[in-house]
Coordinates of C-alpha atoms and ligand atoms in Angstrom, one line a residue:
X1 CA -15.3 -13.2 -25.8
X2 CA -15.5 -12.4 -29.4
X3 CA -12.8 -13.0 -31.5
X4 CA -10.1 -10.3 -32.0
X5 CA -9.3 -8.6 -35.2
X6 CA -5.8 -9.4 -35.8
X7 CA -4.0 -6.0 -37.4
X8 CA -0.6 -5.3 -39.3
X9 CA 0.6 -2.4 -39.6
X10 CA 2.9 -1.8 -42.4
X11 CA 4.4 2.1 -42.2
X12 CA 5.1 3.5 -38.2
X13 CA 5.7 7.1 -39.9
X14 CA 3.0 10.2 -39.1
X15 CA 0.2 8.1 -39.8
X16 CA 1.0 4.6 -38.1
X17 CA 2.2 5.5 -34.8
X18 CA -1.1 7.6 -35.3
X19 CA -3.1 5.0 -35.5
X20 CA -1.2 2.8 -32.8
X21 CA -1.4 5.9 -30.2
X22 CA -5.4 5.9 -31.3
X23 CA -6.2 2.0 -30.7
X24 CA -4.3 2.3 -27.4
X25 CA -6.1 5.5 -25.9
X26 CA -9.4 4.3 -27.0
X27 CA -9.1 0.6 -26.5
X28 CA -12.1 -0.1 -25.0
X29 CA -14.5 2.2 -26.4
X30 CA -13.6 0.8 -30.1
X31 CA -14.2 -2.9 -28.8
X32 CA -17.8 -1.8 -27.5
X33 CA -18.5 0.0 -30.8
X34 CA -16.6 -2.6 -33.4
X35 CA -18.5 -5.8 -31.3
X36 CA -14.8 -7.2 -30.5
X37 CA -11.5 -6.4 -30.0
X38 CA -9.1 -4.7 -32.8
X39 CA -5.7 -6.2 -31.7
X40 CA -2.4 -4.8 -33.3
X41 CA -0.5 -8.3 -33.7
X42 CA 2.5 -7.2 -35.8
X43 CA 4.2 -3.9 -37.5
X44 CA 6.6 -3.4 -40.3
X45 CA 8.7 -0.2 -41.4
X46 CA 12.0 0.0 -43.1
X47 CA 14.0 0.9 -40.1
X48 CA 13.6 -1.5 -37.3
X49 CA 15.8 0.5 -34.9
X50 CA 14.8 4.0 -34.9
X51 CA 13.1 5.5 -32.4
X52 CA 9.2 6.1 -33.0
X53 CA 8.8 7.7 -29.3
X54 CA 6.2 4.6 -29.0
X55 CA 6.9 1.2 -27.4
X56 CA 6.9 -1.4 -30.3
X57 CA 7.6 -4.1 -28.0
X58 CA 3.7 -5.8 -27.6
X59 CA 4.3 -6.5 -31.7
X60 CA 5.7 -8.6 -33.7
X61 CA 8.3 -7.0 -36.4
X62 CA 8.2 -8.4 -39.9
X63 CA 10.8 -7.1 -42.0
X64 CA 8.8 -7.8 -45.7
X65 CA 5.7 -5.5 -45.5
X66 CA 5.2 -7.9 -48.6
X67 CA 4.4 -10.6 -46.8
X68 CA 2.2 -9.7 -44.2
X69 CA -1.4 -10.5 -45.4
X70 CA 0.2 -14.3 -45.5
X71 CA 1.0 -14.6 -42.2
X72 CA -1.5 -16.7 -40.2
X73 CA -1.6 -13.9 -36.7
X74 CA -3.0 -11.3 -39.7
X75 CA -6.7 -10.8 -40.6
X76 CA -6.5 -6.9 -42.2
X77 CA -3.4 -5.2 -43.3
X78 CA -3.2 -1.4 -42.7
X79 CA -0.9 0.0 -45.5
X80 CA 0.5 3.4 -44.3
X81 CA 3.7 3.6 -46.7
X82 CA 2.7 5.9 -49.2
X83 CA 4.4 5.6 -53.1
X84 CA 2.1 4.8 -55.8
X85 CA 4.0 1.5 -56.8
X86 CA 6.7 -0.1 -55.2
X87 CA 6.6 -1.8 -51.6
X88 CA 2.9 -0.3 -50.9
X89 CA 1.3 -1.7 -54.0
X90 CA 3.1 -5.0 -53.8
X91 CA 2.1 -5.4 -50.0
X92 CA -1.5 -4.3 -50.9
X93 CA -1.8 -7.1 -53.7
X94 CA -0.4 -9.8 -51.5
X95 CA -2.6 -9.0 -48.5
X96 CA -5.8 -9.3 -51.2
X97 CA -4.5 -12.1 -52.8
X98 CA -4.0 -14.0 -49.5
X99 CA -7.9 -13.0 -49.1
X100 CA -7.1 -10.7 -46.3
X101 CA -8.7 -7.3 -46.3
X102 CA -6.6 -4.0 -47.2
X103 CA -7.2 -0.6 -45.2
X104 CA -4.9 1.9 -46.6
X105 CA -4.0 5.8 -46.4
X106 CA -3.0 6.2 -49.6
X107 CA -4.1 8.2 -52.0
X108 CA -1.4 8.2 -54.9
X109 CA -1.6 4.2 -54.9
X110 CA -5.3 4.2 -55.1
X111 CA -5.7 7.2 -57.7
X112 CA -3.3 4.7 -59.9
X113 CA -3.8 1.2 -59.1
X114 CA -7.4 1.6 -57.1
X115 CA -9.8 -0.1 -59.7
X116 CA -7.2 -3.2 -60.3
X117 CA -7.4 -3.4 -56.2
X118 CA -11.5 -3.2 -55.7
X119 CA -11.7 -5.8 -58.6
X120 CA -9.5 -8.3 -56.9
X121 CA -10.8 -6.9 -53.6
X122 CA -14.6 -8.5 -54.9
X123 CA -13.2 -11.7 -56.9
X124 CA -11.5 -12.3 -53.1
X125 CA -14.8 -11.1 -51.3
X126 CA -12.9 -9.2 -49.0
X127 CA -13.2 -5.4 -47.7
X128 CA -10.7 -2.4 -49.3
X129 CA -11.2 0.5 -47.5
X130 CA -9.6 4.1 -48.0
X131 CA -11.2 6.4 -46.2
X132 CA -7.9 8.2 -45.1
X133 CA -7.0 8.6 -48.3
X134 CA -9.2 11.7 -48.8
X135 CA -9.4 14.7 -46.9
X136 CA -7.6 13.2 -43.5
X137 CA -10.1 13.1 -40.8
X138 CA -13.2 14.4 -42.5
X139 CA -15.4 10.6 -43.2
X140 CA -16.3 12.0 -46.7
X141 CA -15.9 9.1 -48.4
X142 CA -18.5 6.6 -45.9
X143 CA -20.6 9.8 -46.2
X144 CA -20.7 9.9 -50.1
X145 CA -20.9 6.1 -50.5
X146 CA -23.7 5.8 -47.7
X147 CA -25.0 8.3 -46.1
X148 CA -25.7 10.8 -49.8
X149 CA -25.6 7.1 -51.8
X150 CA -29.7 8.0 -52.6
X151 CA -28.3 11.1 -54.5
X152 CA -27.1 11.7 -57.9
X153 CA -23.7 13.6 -56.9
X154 CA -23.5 16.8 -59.9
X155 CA -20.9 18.7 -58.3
X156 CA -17.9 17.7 -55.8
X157 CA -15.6 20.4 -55.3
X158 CA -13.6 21.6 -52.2
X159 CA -10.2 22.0 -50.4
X160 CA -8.9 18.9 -50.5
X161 CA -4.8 19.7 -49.6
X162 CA -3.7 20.7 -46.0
X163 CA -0.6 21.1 -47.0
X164 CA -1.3 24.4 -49.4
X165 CA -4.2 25.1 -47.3
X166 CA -1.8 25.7 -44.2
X167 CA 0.7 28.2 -46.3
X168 CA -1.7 29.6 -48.2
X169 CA -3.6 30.8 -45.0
X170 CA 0.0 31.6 -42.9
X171 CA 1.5 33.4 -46.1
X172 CA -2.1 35.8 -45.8
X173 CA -1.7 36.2 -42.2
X174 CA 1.7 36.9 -41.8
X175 CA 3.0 37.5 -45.4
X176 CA 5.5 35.0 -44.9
X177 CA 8.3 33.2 -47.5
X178 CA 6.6 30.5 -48.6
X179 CA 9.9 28.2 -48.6
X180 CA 9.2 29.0 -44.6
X181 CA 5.6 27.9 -44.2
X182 CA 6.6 25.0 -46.3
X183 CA 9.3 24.1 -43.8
X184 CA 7.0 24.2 -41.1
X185 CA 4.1 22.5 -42.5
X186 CA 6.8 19.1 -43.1
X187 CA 7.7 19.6 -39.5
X188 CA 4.1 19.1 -38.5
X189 CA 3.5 16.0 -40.8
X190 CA 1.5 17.7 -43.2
X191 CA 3.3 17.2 -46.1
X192 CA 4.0 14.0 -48.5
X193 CA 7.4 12.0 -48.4
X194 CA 8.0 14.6 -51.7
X195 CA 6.4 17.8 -50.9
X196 CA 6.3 18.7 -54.3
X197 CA 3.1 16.2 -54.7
X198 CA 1.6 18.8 -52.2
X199 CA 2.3 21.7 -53.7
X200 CA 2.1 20.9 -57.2
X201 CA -1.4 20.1 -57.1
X202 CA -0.8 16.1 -57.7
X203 CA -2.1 15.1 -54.3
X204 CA -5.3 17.1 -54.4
X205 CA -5.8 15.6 -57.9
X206 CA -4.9 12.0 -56.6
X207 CA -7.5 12.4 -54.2
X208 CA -9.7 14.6 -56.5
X209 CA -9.9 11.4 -58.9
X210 CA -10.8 8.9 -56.0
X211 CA -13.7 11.2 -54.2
X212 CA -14.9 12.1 -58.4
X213 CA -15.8 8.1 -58.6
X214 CA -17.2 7.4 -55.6
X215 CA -19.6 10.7 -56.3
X216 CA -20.7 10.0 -59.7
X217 CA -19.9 5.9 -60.1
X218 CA -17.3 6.6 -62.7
X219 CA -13.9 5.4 -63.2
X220 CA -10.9 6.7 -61.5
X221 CA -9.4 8.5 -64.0
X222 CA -5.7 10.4 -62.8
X223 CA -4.8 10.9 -65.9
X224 CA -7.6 13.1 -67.1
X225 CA -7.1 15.9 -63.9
X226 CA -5.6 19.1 -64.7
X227 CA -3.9 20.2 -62.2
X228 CA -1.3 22.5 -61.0
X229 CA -0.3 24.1 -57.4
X230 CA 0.7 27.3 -55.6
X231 CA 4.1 27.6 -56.8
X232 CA 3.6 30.5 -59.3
X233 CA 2.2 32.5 -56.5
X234 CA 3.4 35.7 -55.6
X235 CA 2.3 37.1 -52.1
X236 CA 1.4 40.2 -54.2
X237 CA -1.2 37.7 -55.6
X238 CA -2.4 37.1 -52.2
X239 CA -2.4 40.8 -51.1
X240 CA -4.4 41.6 -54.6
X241 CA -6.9 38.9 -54.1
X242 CA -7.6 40.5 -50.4
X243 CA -7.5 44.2 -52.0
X244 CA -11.1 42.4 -54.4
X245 CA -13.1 40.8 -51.6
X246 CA -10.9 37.2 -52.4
X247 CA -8.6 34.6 -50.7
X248 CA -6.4 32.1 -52.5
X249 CA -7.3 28.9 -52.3
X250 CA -6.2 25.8 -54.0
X251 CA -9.5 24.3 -55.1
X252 CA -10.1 21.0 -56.3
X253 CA -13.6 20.3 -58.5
X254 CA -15.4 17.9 -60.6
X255 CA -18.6 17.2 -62.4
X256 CA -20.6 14.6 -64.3
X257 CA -22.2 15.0 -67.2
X258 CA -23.2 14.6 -71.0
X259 CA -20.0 16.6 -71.5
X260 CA -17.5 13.9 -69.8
X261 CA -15.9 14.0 -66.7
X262 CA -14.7 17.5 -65.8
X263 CA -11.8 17.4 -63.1
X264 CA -9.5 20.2 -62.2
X265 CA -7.0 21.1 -59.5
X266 CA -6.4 24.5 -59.4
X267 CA -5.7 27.7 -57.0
X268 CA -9.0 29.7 -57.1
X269 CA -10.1 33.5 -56.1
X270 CA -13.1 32.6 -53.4
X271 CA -15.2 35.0 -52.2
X272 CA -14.8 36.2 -48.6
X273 CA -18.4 35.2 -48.1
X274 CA -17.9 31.4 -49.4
X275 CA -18.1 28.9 -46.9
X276 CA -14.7 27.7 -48.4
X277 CA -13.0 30.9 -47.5
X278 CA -12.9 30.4 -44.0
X279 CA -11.4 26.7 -44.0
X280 CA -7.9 27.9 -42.8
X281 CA -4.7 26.2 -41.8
X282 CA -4.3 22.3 -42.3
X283 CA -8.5 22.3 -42.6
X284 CA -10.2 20.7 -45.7
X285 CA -13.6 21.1 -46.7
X286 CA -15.7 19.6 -49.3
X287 CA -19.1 20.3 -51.2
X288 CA -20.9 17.5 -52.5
X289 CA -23.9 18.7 -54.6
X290 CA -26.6 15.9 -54.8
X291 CA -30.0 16.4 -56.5
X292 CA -32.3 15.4 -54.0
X293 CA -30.2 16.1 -50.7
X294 CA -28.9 19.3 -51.8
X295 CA -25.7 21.1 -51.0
X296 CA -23.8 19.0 -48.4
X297 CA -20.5 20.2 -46.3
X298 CA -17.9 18.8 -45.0
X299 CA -15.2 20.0 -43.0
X300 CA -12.3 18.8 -40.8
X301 CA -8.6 18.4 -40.0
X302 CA -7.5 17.2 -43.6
X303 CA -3.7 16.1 -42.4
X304 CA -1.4 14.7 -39.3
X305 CA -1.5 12.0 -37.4
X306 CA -4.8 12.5 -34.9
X307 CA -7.1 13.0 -37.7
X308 CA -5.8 10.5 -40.1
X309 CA -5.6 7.7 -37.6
X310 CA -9.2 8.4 -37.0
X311 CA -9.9 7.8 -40.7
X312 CA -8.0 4.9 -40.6
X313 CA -9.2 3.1 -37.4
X314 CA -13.5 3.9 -38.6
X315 CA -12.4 1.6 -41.4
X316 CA -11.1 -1.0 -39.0
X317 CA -14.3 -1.0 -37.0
X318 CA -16.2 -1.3 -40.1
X319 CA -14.1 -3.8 -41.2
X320 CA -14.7 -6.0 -37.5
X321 CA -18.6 -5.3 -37.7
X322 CA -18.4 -7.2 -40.8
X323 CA -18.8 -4.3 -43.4
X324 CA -18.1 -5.2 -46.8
X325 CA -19.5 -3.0 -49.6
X326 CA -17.5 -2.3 -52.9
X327 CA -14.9 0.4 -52.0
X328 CA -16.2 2.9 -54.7
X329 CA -19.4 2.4 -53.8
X330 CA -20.4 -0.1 -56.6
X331 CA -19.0 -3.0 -58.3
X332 CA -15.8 -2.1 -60.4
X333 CA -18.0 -3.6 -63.2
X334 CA -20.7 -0.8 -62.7
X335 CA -18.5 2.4 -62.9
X336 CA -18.9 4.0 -66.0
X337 CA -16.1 5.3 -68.3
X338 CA -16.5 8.8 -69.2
X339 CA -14.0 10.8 -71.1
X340 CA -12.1 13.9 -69.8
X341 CA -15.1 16.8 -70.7
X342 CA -13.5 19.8 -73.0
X343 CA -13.5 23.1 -71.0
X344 CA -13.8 26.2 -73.5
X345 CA -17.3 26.7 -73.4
X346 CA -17.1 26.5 -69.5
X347 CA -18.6 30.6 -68.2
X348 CA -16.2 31.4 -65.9
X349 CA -15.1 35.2 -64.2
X350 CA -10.8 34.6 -63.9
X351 CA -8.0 36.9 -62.3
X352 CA -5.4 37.5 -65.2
X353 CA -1.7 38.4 -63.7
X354 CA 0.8 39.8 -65.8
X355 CA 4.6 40.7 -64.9
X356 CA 5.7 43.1 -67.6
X357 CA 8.5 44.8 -68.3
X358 CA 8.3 48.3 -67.3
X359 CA 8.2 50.2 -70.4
X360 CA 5.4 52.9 -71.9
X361 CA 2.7 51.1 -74.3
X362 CA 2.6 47.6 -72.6
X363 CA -0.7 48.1 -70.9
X364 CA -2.1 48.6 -74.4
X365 CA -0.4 45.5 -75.8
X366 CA -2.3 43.6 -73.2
X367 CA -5.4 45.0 -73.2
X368 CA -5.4 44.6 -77.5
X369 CA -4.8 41.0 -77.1
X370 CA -7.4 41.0 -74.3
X371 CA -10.1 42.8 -77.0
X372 CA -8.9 40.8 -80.0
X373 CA -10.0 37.8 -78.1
X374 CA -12.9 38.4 -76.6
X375 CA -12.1 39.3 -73.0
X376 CA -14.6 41.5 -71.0
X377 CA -12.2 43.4 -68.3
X378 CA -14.4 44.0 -65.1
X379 CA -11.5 45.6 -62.7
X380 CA -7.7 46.2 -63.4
X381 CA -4.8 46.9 -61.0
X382 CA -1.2 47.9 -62.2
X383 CA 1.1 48.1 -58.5
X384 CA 3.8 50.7 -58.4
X385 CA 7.7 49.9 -59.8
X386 CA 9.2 46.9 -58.0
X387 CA 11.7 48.2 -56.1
X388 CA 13.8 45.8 -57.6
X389 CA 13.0 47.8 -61.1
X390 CA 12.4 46.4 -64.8
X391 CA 9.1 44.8 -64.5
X392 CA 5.6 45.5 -63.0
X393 CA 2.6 43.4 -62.0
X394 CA -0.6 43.8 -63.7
X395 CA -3.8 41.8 -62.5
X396 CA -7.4 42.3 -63.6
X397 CA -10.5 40.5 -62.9
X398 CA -12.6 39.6 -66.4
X399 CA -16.5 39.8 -66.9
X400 CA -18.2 36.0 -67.0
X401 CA -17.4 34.7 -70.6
X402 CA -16.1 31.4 -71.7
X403 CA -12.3 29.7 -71.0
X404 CA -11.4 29.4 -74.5
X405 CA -11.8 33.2 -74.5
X406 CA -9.1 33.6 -72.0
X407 CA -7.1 30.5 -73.5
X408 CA -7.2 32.9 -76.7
X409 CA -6.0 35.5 -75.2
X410 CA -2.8 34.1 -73.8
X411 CA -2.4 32.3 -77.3
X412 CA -2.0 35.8 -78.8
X413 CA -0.1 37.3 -76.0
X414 CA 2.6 33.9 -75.7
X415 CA 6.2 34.9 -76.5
X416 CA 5.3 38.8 -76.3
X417 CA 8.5 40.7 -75.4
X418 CA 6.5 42.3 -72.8
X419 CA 6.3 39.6 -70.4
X420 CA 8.5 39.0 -68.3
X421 CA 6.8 35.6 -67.1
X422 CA 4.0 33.3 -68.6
X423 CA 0.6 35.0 -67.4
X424 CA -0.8 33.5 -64.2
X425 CA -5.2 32.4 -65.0
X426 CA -6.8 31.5 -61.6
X427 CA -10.5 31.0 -61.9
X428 CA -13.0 32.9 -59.3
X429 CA -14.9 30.3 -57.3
X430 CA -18.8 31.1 -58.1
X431 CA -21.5 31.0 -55.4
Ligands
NAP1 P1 5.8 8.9 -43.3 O1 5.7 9.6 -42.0 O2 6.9 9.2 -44.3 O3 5.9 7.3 -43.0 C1 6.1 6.3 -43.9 C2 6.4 5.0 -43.3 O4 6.6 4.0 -44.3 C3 7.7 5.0 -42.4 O5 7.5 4.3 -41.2 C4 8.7 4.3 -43.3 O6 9.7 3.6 -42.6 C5 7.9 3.4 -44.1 N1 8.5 3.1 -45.4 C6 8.7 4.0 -46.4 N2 9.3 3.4 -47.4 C7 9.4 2.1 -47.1 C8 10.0 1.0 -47.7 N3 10.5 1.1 -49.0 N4 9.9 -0.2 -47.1 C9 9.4 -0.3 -45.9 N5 8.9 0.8 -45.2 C10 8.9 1.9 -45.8 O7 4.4 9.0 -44.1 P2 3.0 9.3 -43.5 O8 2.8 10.8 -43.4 O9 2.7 8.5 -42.3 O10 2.0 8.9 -44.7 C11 1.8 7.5 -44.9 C12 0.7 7.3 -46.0 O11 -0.5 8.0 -45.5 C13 1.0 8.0 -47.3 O12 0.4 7.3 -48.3 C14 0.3 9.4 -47.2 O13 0.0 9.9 -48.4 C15 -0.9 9.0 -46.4 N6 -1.5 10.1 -45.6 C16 -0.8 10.9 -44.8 C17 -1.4 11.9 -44.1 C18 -0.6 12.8 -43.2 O14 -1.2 13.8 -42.7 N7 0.7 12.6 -43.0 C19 -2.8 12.1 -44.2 C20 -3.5 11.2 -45.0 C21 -2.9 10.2 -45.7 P3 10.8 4.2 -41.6 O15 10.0 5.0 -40.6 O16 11.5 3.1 -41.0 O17 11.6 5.1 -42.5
HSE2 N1 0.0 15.8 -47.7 C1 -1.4 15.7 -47.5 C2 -2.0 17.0 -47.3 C3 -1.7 14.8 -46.3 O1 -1.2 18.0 -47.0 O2 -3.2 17.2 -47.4 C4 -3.2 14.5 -46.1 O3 -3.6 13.7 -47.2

């Protein structure tokens, strides 16, 4: 019989007792497919006593994650810890070093320390895998690197956060608090460790920054995502988008070119008719735009154990057929360096909200700024007096006309008595 593959897991939270629960029910199917057997041989967490409603008694327990690629009974370490730095990154880089190959789920360490890990992943000649990392079960990375790897990617843009997705879509549905739908989407393991990654935007853009240089062969680059979440939503936001032919979603989108490397995270006003509009719940999609393949789709559970564990245990199989290409698809040496792109010149149509103090002659004040700066109005909505009094919400659509336009517009506008709150710019998602 061939050889087993000899696993650690390090992490036994959502995503490793996944992934143990996965390689027990499919067993035998994975040895036929992977040409041997994938053998869990030892598993690691920070609390060996508490109960994971799984029986941890066929593994060993190691009590330093650190030190697991060492051990002799270990052939591929499956980080599932989460953190940027810390225990995750120091296990990773031990496991390498040791010249043991690295699966891992996590997106925040690879957005941050990913190039330093394929580099020494290559000197070591061993595998670093990470499709889990992006967009749960969906296999859009193996799908970028090999199966669109003819194409030049020019656009990648797409839903890339269950989390949001899942209260966006309940707050529409039900017009729900969305410290409620929050609540609920932790209880069904959704969320990060620190759920304010999700709804911030910082996990789309982690994983925004991975998928961004595996589809144009560029360096990860965090740092140069803009991003923010859903937070400054109101559900009168939501209700207004519905009112114009819209949904919310929180978008995340990149693209190459002789500008630089564009890459934002940001909610967006999509079209009923988009494909992307009817990716609901804990769904991602994404939209990979390559020149000779065309417009590509994928979409699939992006969060919770089943679908991640899925991502996760492909890579092991890949791993035991003896897979080993660069994990962003070329050599670290190959990526190019491309500078964050400026955006003022980028056409766009955006929703403008405005919460203003309830007095005569604001509208004008807006709408003067608005002029002054060069900002087409293509439909405007003032709702009734908040029954709570004082302020009002004011939302309009603009024409098609550059950022900086809009970016002028609130310069003028900043500090205005008027407002009541900063003004709330979320671009419309084009065709
Ligand atoms: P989780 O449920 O919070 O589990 C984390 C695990 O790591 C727990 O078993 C915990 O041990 C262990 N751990 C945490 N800090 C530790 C430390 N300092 N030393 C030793 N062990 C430590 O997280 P998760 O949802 O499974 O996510 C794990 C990773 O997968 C993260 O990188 C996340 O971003 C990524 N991911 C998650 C999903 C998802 O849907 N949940 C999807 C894709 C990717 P104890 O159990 O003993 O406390
Ligand atoms: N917290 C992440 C999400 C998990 O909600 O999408 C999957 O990466």
């Amino acid at each position: 019989m061939a050889q087993p593959l000899k696993i650690a897991l390090a992490g036994l939270g959502t995503v490793g007792v996944g992934v143990i629960r996965l390689v027990e029910a499919n067993r035998a199917l994975i040895e036929r497919r992977a040409g041997r057997p994938i053998q869990i041989t030892v598993v690691s967490a920070r609390d060996r006593r508490k109960d994971r409603g799984i029986d941890l008694t066929p593994y060993a327990w190691e009590d330093d994650m650190v030190i697991l690629g060492e051990r002799a009974d270990v052939d591929v370490v499956v980080e599932m810890v989460g953190g940027a730095d810390g225990p995750a990154l120091a296990c990773s880089r031990t496991t390498i070093e040791a010249g043991k190959a690295l699966v891992t789920a996590n997106k925040a360490m690879i957005a941050h320390h990913g190039l330093e890990l394929a580099a020494k992943a290559e000197d070591q000649r061993v595998a670093l895998k990470f499709e889990a990392a992006v967009a749960g079960g969906i296999p859009v990375i193996k799908a970028l690197r090999e199966g669109a790897a003819a194409n030049a990617i020019e656009r990648v843009y797409g839903i890339l956060n269950g989390t949001c997705n899942y209260i966006l879509t309940v707050m529409e549905d039900t017009g729900r608090d969305f410290a409620d739908v929050l609540a609920e989407a932790q209880a069904l393991g959704y969320a990060e460790a620190d759920p304010t990654f999700d709804i911030e935007g910082i996990d789309a853009a982690h994983k925004l920054s991975i998928l961004a240089a595996i589809a144009f062969g560029t360096r990860v680059d965090f740092a140069g995502v803009v991003a923010s979440g859903i937070t400054r939503l109101r559900a009168a936001d939501i209700a207004q988008a519905q009112a114009l032919g819209y949904v919310i979603r929180l978008i995340g989108m990149a693209e190459a070119g002789a500008d630089g490397l564009f890459q934002r995270v940001q909610p967006h006003l999509v079209p009923v008719d988009h494909p992307l509009a009817h990716v609901d719940g804990a769904t991602n999609a994404v939209v990979a735009e390559g020149n000779f393949s065309g417009r590509l789709l994928f979409q699939g559970a992006g969060a919770g154990d089943g679908p991640t564990a899925s991502a996760v245990v492909a890579d092991l199989i890949d791993i035991a057929r003896g897979e080993l290409g660069p994990a962003f698809s070329m050599p670290v040496a190959e990526l190019e360096a491309l500078a964050p792109a400026a955006t003022g010149h980028r056409q766009s149509r955006a929703y403008i909200r405005f919460m203003v103090a309830d007095r005569p002659g604001v509208l004008a004040e807006i709408t003067a700024a608005l002029r002054d700066a060069g900002v087409s109005i293509e439909s405007l909505i003032q709702k009734g007096r908040a029954a709570d009094a004082g302020e009002v919400m004011v939302a309009m659509v603009s024409h098609e006309g550059p950022e900086s336009a809009v970016t002028e517009a609130l310069r003028l506008l900043d500090g205005a008595p008027c407002l009541t709150e900063p003004p709330l710019v979320l671009h419309i998602l084009a065709d």
